[in-house]
Coordinates of C-alpha atoms (C1' of nucleotides) in Angstrom, one line a residue:
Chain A
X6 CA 0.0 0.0 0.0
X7 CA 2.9 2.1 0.6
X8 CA 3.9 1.5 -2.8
X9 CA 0.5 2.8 -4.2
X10 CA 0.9 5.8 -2.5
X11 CA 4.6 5.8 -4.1
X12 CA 2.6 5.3 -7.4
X13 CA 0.2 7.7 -7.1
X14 CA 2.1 10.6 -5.8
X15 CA 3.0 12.4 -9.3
X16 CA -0.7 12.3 -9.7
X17 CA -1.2 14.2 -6.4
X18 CA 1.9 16.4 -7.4
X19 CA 0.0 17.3 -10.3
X20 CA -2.9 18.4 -8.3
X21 CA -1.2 20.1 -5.9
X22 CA -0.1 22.9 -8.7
X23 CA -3.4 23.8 -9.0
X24 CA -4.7 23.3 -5.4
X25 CA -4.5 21.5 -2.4
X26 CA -5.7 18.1 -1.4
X27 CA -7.0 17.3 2.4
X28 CA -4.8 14.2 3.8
X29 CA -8.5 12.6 3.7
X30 CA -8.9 13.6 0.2
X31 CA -5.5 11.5 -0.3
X32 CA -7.0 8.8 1.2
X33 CA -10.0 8.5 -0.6
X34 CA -7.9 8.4 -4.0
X35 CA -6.1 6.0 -2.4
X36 CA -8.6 3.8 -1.8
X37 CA -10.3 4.3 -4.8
X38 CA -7.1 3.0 -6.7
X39 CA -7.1 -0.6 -8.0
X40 CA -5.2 -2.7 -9.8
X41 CA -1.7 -1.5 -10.7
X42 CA -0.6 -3.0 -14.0
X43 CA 2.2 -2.8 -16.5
X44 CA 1.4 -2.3 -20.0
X45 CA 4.7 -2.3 -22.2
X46 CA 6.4 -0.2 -24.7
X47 CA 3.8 -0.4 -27.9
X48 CA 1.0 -2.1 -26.5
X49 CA -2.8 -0.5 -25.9
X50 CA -3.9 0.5 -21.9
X51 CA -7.3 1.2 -23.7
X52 CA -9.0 0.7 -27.6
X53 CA -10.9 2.9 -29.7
X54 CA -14.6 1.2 -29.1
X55 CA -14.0 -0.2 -25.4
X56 CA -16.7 0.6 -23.0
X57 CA -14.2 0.7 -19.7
X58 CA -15.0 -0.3 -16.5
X59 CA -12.5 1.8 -14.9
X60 CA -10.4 4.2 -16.1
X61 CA -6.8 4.1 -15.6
X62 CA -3.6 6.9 -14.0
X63 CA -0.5 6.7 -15.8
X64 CA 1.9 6.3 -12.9
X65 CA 5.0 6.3 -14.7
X66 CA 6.2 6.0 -18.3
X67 CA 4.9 8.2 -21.8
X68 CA 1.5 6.9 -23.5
X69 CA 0.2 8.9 -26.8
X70 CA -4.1 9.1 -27.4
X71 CA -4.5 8.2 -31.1
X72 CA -7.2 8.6 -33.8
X73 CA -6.8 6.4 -36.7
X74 CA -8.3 7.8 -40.0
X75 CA -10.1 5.7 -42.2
X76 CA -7.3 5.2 -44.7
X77 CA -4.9 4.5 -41.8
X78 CA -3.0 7.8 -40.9
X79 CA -2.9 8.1 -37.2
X80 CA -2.9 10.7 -35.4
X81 CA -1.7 11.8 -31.8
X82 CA -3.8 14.3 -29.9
X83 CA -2.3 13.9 -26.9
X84 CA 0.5 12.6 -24.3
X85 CA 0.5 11.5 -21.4
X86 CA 3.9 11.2 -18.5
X87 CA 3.3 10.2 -15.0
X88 CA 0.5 11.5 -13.1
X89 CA -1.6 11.9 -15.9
X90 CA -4.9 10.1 -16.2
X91 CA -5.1 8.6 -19.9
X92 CA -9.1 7.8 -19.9
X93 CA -10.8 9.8 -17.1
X94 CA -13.4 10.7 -19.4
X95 CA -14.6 7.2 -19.9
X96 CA -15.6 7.7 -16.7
X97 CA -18.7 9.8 -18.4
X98 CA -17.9 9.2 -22.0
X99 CA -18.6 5.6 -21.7
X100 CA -17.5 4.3 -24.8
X101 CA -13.8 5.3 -26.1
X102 CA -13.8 7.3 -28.9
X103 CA -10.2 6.4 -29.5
X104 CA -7.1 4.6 -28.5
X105 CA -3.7 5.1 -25.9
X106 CA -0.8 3.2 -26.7
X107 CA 2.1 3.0 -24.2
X108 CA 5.4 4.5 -26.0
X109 CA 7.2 3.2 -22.9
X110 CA 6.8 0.9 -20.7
X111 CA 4.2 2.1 -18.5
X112 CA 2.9 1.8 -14.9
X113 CA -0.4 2.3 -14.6
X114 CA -3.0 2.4 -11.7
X115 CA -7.1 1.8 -12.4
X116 CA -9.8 3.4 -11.2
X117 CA -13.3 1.5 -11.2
X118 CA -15.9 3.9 -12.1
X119 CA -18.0 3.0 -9.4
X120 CA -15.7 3.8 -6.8
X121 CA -15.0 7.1 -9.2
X122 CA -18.9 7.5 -9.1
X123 CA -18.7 7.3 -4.9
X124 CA -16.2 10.1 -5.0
X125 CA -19.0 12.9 -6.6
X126 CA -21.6 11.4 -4.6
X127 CA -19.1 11.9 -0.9
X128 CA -16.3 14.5 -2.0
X129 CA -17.4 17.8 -3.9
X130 CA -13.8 19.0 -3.8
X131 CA -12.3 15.8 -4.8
X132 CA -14.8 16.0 -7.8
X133 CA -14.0 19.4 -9.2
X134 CA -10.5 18.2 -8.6
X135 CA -11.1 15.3 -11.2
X136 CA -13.2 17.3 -13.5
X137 CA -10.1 20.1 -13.8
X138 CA -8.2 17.4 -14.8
X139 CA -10.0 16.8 -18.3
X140 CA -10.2 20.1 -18.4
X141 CA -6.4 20.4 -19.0
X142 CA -6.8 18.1 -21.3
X143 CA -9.1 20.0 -23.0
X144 CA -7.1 23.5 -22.9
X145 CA -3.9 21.2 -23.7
X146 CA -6.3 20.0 -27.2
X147 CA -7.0 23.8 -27.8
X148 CA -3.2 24.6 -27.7
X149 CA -2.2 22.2 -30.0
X150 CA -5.1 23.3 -32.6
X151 CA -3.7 26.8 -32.2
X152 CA -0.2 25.4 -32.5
X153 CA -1.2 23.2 -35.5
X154 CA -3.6 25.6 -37.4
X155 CA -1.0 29.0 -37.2
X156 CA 2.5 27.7 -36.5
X157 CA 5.3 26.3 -39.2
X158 CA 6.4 23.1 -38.6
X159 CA 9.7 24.4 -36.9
X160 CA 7.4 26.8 -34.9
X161 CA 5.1 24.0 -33.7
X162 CA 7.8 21.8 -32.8
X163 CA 9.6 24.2 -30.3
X164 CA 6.4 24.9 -29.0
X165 CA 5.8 21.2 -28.7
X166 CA 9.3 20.8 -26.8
X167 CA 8.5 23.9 -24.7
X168 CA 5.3 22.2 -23.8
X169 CA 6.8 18.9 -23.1
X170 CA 9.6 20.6 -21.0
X171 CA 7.6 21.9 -18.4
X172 CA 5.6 19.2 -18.1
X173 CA 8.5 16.9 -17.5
X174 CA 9.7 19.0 -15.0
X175 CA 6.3 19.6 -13.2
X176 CA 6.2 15.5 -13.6
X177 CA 9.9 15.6 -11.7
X178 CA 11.2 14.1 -14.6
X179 CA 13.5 16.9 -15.7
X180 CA 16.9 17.8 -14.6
X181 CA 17.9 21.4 -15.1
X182 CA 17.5 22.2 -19.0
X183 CA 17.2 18.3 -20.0
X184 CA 14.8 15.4 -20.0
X185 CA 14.1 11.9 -21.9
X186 CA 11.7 11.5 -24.4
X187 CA 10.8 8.1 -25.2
X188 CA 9.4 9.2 -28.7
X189 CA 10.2 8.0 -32.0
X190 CA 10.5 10.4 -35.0
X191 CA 8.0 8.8 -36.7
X192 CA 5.7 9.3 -33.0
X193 CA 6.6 13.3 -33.2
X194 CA 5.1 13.4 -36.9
X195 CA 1.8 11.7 -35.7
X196 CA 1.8 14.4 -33.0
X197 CA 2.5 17.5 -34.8
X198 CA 0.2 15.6 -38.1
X199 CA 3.4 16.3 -40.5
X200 CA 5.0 13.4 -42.6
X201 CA 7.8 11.4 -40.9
X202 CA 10.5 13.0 -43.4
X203 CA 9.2 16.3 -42.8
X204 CA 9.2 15.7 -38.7
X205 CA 13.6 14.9 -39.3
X206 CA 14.3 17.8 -41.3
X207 CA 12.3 19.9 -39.1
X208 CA 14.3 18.2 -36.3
X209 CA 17.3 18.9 -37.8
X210 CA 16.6 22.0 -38.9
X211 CA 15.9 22.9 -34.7
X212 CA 19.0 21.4 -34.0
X213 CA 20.7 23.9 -36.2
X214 CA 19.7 26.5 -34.6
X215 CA 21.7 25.8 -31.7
X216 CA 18.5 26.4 -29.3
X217 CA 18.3 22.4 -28.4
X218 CA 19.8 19.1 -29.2
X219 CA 17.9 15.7 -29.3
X220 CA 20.0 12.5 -29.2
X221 CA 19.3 8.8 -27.9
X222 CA 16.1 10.3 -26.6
X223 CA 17.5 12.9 -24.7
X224 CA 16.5 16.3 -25.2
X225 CA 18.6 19.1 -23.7
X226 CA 17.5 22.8 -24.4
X227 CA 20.2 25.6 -24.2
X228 CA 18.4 28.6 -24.5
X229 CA 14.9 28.4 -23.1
X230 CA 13.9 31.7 -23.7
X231 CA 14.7 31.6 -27.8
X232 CA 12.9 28.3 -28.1
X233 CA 9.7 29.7 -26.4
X234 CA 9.7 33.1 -28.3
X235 CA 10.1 30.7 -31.5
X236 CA 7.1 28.5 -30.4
X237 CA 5.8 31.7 -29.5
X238 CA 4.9 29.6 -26.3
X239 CA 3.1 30.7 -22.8
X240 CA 2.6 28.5 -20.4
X241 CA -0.7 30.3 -19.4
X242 CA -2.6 27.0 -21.0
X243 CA -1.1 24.6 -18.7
X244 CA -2.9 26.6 -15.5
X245 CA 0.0 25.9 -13.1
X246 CA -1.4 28.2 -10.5
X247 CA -2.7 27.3 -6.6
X248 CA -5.7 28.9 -6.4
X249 CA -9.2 26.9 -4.7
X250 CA -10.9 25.5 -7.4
Chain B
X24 CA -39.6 32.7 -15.4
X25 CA -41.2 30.7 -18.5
X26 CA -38.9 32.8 -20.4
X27 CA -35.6 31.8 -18.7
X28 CA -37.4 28.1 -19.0
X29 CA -37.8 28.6 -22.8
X30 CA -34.2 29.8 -23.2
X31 CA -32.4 27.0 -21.3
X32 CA -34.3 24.6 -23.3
X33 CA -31.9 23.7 -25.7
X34 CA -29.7 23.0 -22.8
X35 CA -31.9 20.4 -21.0
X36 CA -32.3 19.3 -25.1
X37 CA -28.7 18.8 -25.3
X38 CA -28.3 16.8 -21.5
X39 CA -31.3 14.8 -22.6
X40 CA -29.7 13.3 -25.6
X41 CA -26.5 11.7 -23.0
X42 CA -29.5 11.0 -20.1
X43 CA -32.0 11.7 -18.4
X44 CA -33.2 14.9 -16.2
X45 CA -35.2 15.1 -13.6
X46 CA -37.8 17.8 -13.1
X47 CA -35.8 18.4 -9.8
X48 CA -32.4 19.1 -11.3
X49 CA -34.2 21.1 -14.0
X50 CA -35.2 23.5 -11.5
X51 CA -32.3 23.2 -10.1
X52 CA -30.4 24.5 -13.0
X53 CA -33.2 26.9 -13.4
X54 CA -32.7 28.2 -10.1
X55 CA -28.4 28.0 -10.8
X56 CA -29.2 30.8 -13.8
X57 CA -29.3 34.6 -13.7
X58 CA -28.6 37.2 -16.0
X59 CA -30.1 37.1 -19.2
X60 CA -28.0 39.0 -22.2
X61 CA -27.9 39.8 -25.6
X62 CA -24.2 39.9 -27.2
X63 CA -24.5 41.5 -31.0
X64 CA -23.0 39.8 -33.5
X65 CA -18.8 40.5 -33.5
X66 CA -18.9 41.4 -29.5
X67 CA -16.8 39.5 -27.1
X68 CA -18.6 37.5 -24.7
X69 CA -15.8 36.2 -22.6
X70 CA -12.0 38.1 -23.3
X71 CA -8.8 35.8 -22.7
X72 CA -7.3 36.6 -19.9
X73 CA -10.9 37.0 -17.7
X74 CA -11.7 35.5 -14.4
X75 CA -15.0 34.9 -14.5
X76 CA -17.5 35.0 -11.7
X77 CA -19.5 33.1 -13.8
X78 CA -19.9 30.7 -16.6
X79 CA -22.5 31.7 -19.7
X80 CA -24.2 29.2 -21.7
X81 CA -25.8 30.5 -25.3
X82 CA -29.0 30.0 -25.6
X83 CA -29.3 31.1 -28.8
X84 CA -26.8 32.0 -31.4
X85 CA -23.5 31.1 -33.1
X86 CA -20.2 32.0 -31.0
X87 CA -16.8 31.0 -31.4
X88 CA -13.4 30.4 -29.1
X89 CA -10.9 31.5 -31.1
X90 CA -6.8 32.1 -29.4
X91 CA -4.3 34.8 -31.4
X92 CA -0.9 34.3 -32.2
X93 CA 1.5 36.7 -31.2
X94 CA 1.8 37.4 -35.2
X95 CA -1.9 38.2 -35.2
X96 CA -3.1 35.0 -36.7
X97 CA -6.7 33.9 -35.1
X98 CA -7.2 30.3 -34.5
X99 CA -11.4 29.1 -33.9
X100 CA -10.9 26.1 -31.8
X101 CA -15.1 25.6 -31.1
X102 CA -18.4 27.1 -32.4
X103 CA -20.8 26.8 -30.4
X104 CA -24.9 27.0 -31.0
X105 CA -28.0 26.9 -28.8
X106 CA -27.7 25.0 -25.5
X107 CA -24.1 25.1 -25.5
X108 CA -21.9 26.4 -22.3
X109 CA -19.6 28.8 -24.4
X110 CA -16.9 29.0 -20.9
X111 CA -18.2 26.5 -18.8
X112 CA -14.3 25.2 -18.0
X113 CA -13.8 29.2 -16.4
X114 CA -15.7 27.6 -13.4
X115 CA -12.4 25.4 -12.3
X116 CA -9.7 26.6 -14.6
X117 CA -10.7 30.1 -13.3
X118 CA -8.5 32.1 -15.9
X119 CA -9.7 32.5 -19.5
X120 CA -7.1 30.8 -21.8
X121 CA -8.5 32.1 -25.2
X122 CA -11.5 34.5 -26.0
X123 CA -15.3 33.9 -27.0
X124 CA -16.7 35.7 -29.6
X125 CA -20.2 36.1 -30.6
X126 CA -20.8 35.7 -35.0
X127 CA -24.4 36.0 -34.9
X128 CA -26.1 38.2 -32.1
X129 CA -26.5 36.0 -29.5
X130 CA -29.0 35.6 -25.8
X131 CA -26.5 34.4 -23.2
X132 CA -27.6 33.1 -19.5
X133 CA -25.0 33.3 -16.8
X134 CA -24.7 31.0 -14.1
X135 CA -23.1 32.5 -11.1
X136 CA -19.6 30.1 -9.8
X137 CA -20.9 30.1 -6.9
X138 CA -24.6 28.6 -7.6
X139 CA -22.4 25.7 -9.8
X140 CA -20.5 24.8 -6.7
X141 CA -23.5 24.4 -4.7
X142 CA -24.4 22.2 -7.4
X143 CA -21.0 20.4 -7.0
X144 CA -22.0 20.1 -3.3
X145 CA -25.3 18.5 -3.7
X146 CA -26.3 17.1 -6.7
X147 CA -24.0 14.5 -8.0
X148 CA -25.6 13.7 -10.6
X149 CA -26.3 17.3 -12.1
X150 CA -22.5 17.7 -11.6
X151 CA -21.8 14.9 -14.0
X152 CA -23.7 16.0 -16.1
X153 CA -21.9 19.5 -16.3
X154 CA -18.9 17.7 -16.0
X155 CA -20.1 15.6 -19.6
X156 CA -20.3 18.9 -21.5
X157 CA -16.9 19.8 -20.9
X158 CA -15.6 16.2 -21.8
X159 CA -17.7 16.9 -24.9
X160 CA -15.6 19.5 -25.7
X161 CA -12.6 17.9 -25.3
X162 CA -14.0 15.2 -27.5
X163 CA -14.6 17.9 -30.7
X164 CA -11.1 19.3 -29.6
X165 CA -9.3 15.9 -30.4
X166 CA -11.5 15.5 -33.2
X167 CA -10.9 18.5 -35.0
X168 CA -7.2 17.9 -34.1
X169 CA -7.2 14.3 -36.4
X170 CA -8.9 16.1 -38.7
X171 CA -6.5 19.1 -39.1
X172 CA -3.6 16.9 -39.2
X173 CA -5.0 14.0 -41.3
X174 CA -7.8 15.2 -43.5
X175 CA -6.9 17.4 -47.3
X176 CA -8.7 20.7 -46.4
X177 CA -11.3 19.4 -48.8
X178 CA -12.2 16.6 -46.4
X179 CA -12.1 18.8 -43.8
X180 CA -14.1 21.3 -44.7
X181 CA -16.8 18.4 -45.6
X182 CA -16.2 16.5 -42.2
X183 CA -17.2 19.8 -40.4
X184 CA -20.3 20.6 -42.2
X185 CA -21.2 17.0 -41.4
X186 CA -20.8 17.7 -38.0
X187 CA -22.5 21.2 -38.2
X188 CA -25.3 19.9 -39.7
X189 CA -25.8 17.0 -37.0
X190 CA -24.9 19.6 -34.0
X191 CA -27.6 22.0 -35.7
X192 CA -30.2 18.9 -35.8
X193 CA -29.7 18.3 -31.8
X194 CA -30.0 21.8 -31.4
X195 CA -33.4 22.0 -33.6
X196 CA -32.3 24.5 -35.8
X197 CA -32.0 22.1 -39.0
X198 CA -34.3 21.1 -41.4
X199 CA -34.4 18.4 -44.1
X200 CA -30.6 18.9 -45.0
X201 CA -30.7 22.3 -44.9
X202 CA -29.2 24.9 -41.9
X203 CA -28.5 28.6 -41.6
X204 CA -24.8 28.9 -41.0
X205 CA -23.3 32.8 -40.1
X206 CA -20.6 32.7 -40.7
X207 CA -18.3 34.1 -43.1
X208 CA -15.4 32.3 -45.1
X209 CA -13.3 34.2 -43.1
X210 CA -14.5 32.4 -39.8
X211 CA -14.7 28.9 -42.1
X212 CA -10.9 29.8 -42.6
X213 CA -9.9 30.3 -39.3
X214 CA -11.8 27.3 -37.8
X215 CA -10.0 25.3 -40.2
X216 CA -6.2 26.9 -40.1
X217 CA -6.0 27.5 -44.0
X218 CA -6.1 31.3 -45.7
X219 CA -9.4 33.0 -46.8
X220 CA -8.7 32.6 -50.2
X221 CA -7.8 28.5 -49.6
X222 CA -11.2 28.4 -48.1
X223 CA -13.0 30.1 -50.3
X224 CA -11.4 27.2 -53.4
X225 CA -12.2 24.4 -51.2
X226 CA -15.5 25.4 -50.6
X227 CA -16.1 26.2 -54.6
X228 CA -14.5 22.4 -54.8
X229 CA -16.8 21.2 -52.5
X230 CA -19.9 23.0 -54.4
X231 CA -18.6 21.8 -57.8
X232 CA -19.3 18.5 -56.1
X233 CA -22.7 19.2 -55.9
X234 CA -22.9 17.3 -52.3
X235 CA -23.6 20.2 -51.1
X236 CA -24.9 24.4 -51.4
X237 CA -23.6 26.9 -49.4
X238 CA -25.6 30.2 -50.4
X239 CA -26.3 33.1 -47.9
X240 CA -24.9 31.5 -45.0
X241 CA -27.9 28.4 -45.7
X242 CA -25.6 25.1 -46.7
X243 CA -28.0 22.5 -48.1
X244 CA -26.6 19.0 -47.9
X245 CA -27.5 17.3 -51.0
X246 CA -26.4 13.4 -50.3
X247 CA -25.6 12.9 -46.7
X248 CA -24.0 9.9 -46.9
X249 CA -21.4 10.8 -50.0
X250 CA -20.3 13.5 -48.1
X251 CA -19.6 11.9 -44.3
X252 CA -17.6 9.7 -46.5
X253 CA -15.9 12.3 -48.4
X254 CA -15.1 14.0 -44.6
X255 CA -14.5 10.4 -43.1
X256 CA -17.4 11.5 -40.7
X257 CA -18.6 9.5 -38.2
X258 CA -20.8 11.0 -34.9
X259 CA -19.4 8.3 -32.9
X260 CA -17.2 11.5 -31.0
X261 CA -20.2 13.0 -30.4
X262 CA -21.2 10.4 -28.1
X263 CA -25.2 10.9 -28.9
X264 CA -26.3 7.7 -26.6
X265 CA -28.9 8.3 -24.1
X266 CA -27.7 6.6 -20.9
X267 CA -26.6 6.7 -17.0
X268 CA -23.7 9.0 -16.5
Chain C
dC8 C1' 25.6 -12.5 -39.8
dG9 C1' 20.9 -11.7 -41.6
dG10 C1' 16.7 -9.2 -40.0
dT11 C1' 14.3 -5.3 -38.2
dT12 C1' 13.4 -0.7 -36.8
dA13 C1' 14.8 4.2 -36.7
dA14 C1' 17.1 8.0 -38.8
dT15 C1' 18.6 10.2 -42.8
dT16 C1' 19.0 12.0 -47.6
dG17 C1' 17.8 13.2 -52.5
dA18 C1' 14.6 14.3 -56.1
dC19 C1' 10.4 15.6 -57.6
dC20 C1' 5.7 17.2 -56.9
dC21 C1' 1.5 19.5 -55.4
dA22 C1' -1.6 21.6 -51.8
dC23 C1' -1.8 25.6 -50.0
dT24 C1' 0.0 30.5 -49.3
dT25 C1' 0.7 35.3 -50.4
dC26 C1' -0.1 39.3 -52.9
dA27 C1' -2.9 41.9 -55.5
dA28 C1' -6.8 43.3 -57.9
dG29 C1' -11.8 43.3 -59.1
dC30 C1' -16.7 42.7 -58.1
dG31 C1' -21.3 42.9 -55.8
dC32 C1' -24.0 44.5 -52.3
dG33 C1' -26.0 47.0 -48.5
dG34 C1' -25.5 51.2 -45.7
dT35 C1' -24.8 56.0 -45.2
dG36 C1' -24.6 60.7 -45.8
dG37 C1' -24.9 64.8 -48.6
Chain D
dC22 C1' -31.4 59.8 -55.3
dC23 C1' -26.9 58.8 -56.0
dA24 C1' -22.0 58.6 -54.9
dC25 C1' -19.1 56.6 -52.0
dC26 C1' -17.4 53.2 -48.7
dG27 C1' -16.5 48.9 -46.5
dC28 C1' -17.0 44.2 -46.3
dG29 C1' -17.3 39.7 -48.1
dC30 C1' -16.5 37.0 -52.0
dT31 C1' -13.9 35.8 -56.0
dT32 C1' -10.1 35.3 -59.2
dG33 C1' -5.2 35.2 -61.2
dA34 C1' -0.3 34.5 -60.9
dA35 C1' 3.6 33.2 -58.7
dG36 C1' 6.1 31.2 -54.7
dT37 C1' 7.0 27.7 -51.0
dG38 C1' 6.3 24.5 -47.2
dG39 C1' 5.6 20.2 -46.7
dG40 C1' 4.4 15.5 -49.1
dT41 C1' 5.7 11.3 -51.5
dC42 C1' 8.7 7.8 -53.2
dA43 C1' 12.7 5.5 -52.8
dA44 C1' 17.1 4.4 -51.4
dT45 C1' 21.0 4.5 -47.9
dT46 C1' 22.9 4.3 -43.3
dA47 C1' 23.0 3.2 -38.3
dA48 C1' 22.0 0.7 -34.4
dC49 C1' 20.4 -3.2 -32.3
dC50 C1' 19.3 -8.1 -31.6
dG51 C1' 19.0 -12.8 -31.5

DNA sequence: CGGTTAATTGACCCACTTCAAGCGCGGTGG
DNA sequence: CCACCGCGCTTGAAGTGGGTCAATTAACCG
């Protein structure tokens, strides 16, 4: 049990940004967890179509929500690192209107709905707490519209790094101006919706600027500041303010 | 009273399509409304940047979220029409990440934060319910985003007046494939992150077709079903199932 | 050492952009 | 009543960002 708590702390970490959770509150995530379960690098925690029973917390590791078009592109709307729930809104939703594939090897901690279902019938706080997390999501989905519908492909992909750089460090994955990202090149041109050939010399073309590098899966920035005013990023999006929701 | 009853209706339409209301909880969101307002057509409703005391939900009217890019660019990432909350997210995320804008002139209802916490506090189910919208949202936000990265702006364009046209069903404002649609190719190009003038080719394209007639801001579909394939259309994201949430 | 997956490169092509001009219409003011 | 204006729509011409196809290299793995 200790280890659940281990498991679920980047979760509460992530919450704690935004507000602060009773030692109670704690405890009734806690108990609300169930099964913790592995999924490895390239396999599905949930399908397009499922109707889950529970919906699952990525405790550690980098999964990717997909769409796949009818003649086969896919397409990444969003990702997930630790502390992120990949399928809260099944929770409501019911059915999945599309898939999350583990690009690592994940962790991962489910939540039967029921038990989720207890939570807004006992805990009112705890609830909103839950609902602002899909509504990240949600203002995370509008930024990468923005990003996609206005930005170049070099653009978008700084502000994709930017992005990804806080949230690795808000995750406590990031060590000062570094972290590793599990992702494939082929992975970033599903995200950003550009062709794999286009996604390297877009990469390369980055690199040449100096601003980062990206090698083995290691991405080190060296000048913040440029690579936001190229992605023309804010962080505003990402709400990372403690306020009582 | 009968008048703010009238005016939410498309709102208890909406909720009724996902599950079911009881008179109770409509009163209860009767009760959670208060000012009534007109925004004319190109007014703001919400500015980014806001903090809200309230949420608004359109009762009738077209609005749109759009977010500028610090080169001016304007990215619509959601239109919304009668009985949809145009900011409902403010409640929890408390800042406004992008602005609301109205394209038609629009009658708004505010709901007070306050009266939606109450909510929060003792209706469970109501609260789902609210919570559903949002995840709604996000669901049209991920959408849009496989559609912007995957779909020719010709299929795009068709795969949003397929979902137009269903949205405007649900809402009652369509008839026999035919809906009134304000909004200028302008808007159409901003929605769908391509140049006026791109727009305004696709749509001739898309005319040439003869699936469809766009004349006057009234689009009348001609064959349905050729044109959710053209747009790889399928409501499935719109989650139109009538069950327990 | 063959087999597989990821990264890279070159050559050619086209979907979409930009710039610029023209047109039709409703609204307004003299 | 008409001249003028502004906005939305349309069109043409020319440029370019990003796509496609196809081949090569690099790294890993049993």
């Amino acid at each position: 049990m200790d280890n659940r708590r281990e498991l679920i702390s980047p979760f509460f970490r992530k919450v704690e940004l935004r507000d602060t959770l009773s030692p109670e509150e704690r405890d009734a995530i806690l108990r609300a967890s169930d099964d913790v379960r592995v999924v490895s690098a390239g396999h599905d925690i949930v399908r397009e179509g499922d109707r889950p029973s529970h919906s699952t917390l990525l405790a550690r590791g980098l999964s990717a929500r997909f769409s796949i078009t009818q003649d086969g592109a896919r397409q990444i709307t969003a990702l997930h690192l630790d502390g992120d729930f990949v399928d809260l809104h099944s929770f409501l939703l019911k059915t999945m209107d599309h898939g999350v594939r583990a690009l690592t090897d994940c962790v991962v901690i489910s939540f039967p709905h029921a038990r989720l279902r207890t939570i807004t019938e006992q805990q009112p706080h705890l609830t909103r707490l839950l609902w602002l997390n899909t509504l990240l999501d949600a203002a995370l989905h509008r930024e990468w519209l923005v990003a996609k519908g206005q930005l170049s492909s070099l653009e978008h992909m700084a502000h994709l790094i930017c992005e990804l750089q806080v949230r690795f460090e808000v995750a406590g994955r990031a060590d000062k101006g570094g972290f590793t990202l599990a992702m494939t090149q082929a992975d970033l041109a599903d995200a950003m919706g550009i062709s794999t050939v286009h996604a390297n010399r877009t990469l390369q073309e980055l690199r040449s600027t100096r601003l980062l590098e990206w090698e083995n899966g290691i991405v080190q920035i060296h000048d913040v500041a440029a690579l936001r005013r190229l992605g023309q990023f804010d962080d505003n999006y990402l709400h990372l303010r403690r306020e009582p929701r």
